[in-house]
Structure formats: structure tokens, C-alpha cells
Tab-separated table of C-alpha atoms in Angstrom:
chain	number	residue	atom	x	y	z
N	1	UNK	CA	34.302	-67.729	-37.977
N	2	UNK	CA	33.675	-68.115	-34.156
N	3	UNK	CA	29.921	-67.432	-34.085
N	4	UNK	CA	29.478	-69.943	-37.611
N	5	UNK	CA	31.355	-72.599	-35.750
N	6	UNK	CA	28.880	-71.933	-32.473
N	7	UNK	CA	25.842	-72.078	-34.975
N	8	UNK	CA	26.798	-75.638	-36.593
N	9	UNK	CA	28.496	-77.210	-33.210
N	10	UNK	CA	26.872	-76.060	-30.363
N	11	UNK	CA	28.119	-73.678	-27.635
N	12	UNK	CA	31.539	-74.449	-26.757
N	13	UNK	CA	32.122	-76.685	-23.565
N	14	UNK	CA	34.966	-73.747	-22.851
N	15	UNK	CA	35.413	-69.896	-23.477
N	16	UNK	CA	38.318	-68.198	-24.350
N	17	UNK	CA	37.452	-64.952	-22.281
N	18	UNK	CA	40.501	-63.161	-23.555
N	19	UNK	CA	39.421	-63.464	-26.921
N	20	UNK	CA	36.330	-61.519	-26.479
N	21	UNK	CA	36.413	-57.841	-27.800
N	22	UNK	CA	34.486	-56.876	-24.542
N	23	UNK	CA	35.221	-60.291	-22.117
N	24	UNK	CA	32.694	-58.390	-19.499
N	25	UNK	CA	29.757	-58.410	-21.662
N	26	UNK	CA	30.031	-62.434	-21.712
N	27	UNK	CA	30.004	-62.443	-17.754
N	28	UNK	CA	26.986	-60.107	-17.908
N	29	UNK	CA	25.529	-62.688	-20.276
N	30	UNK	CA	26.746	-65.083	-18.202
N	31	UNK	CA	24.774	-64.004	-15.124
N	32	UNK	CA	21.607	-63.261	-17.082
N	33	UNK	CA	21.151	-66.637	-17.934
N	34	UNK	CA	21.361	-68.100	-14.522
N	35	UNK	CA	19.065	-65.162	-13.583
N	36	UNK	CA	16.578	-67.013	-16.219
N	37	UNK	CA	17.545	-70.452	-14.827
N	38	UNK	CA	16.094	-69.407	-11.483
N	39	UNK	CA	13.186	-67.145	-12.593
N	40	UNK	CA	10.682	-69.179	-10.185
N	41	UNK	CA	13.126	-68.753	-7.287
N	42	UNK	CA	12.422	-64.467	-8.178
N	43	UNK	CA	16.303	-64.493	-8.568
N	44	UNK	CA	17.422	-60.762	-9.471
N	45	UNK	CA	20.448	-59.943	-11.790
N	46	UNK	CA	22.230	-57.502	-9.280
N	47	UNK	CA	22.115	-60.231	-6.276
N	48	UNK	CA	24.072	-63.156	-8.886
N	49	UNK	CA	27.556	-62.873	-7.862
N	50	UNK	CA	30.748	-64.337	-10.024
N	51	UNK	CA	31.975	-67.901	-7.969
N	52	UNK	CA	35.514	-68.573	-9.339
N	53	UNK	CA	37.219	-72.122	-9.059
N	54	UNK	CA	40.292	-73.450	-11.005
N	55	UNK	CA	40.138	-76.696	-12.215
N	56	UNK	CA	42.648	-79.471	-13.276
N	57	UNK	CA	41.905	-79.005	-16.422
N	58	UNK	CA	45.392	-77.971	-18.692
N	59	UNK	CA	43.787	-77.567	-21.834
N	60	UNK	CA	39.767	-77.004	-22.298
N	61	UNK	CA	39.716	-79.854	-25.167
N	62	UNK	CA	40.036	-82.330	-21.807
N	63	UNK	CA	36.482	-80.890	-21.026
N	64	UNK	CA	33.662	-83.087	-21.726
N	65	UNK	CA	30.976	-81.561	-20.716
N	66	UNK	CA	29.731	-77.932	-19.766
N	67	UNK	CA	28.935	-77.250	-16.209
N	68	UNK	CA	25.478	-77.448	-15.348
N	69	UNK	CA	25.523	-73.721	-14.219
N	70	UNK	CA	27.625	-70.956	-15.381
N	71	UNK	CA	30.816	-71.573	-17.638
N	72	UNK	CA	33.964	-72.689	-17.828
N	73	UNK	CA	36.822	-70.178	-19.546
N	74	UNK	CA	40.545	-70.495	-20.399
N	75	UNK	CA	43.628	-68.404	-21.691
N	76	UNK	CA	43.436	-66.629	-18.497
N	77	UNK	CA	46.912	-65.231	-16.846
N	78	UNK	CA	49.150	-64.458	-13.871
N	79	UNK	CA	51.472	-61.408	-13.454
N	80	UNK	CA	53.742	-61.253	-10.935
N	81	UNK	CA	52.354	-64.847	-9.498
N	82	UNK	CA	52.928	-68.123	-9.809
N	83	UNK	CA	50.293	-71.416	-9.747
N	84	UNK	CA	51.677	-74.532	-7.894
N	85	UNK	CA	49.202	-77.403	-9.623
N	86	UNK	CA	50.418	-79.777	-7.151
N	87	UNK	CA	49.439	-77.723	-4.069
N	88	UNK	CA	46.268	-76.359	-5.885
N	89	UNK	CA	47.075	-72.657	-5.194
């Protein structure tokens, strides 16, 4: 159902990494195509490191757009932490 609905709409604007079977193969994918997006640059797949930021966003369907580089992802949690929005940590 998930890869029909990526065939007729598009890749979604957000991924629900928790969803995955193996989330760590879609970071690997991840990082291959930036590798591609920088092929002239020589870029090599072992020197792309992971750059995490949390957005504002509370729910991905407030995402309009995909970033230009990388990917956003959702249904991510906390143990034994706590996220104050207002303080943005």
C-alpha cells in the first residue's frame, strides 16, 4: 500500500522512519543520493555524515515542501526526556 501510494503521488514530503522494517537502510539511501547530488564535487559515501535538526513542525501534513537536500522524518521518540517546544530543546 505504501510503495503504490509513492508510485501514483510522488515521494512523500515526510518519512515515517519508524515504520520502516529496516529504518537504517533509508538513511543509507538517504546518503547515497546526496552522494549522487554532488558527484561533480567527487563527494564519497563514507565522508556524508547524518545533520539532525528538529523543526516546528507538529504533524508532517503542515509540510509543504521537501527539503532541498536530505529528508524530513516523523514518529520519532524520547525515553527518559522531555522536549520543551517553547525553549526549542
Amino acid at each position: 500500500e505504501q510503495y503504490r501510494s509513492w508510485l501514483q503521488n510522488g515521494r512523500p514530503k515526510s518519512f515515517w522512519l519508524t515504520g520502516f522494517f529496516n529504518p537504517n537502510g533509508c538513511l543509507t539511501a538517504m546518503k547515497q543520493e546526496v552522494t549522487r547530488n554532488h558527484k561533480a564535487q567527487k563527494w564519497a559515501l563514507d565522508d556524508v555524515v547524518y545533520h539532525t535538526e528538529v523543526t516546528t513542525y507538529e504533524r508532517p501534513e503542515q509540510i509543504k515542501s521537501s527539503p532541498t537536500e536530505g529528508i524530513y522524518i516523523h514518529g520519532l521518540f524520547l525515553e527518559g526526556a522531555a522536549w520543551d517546544r517553547q525553549a526549542g530543546q
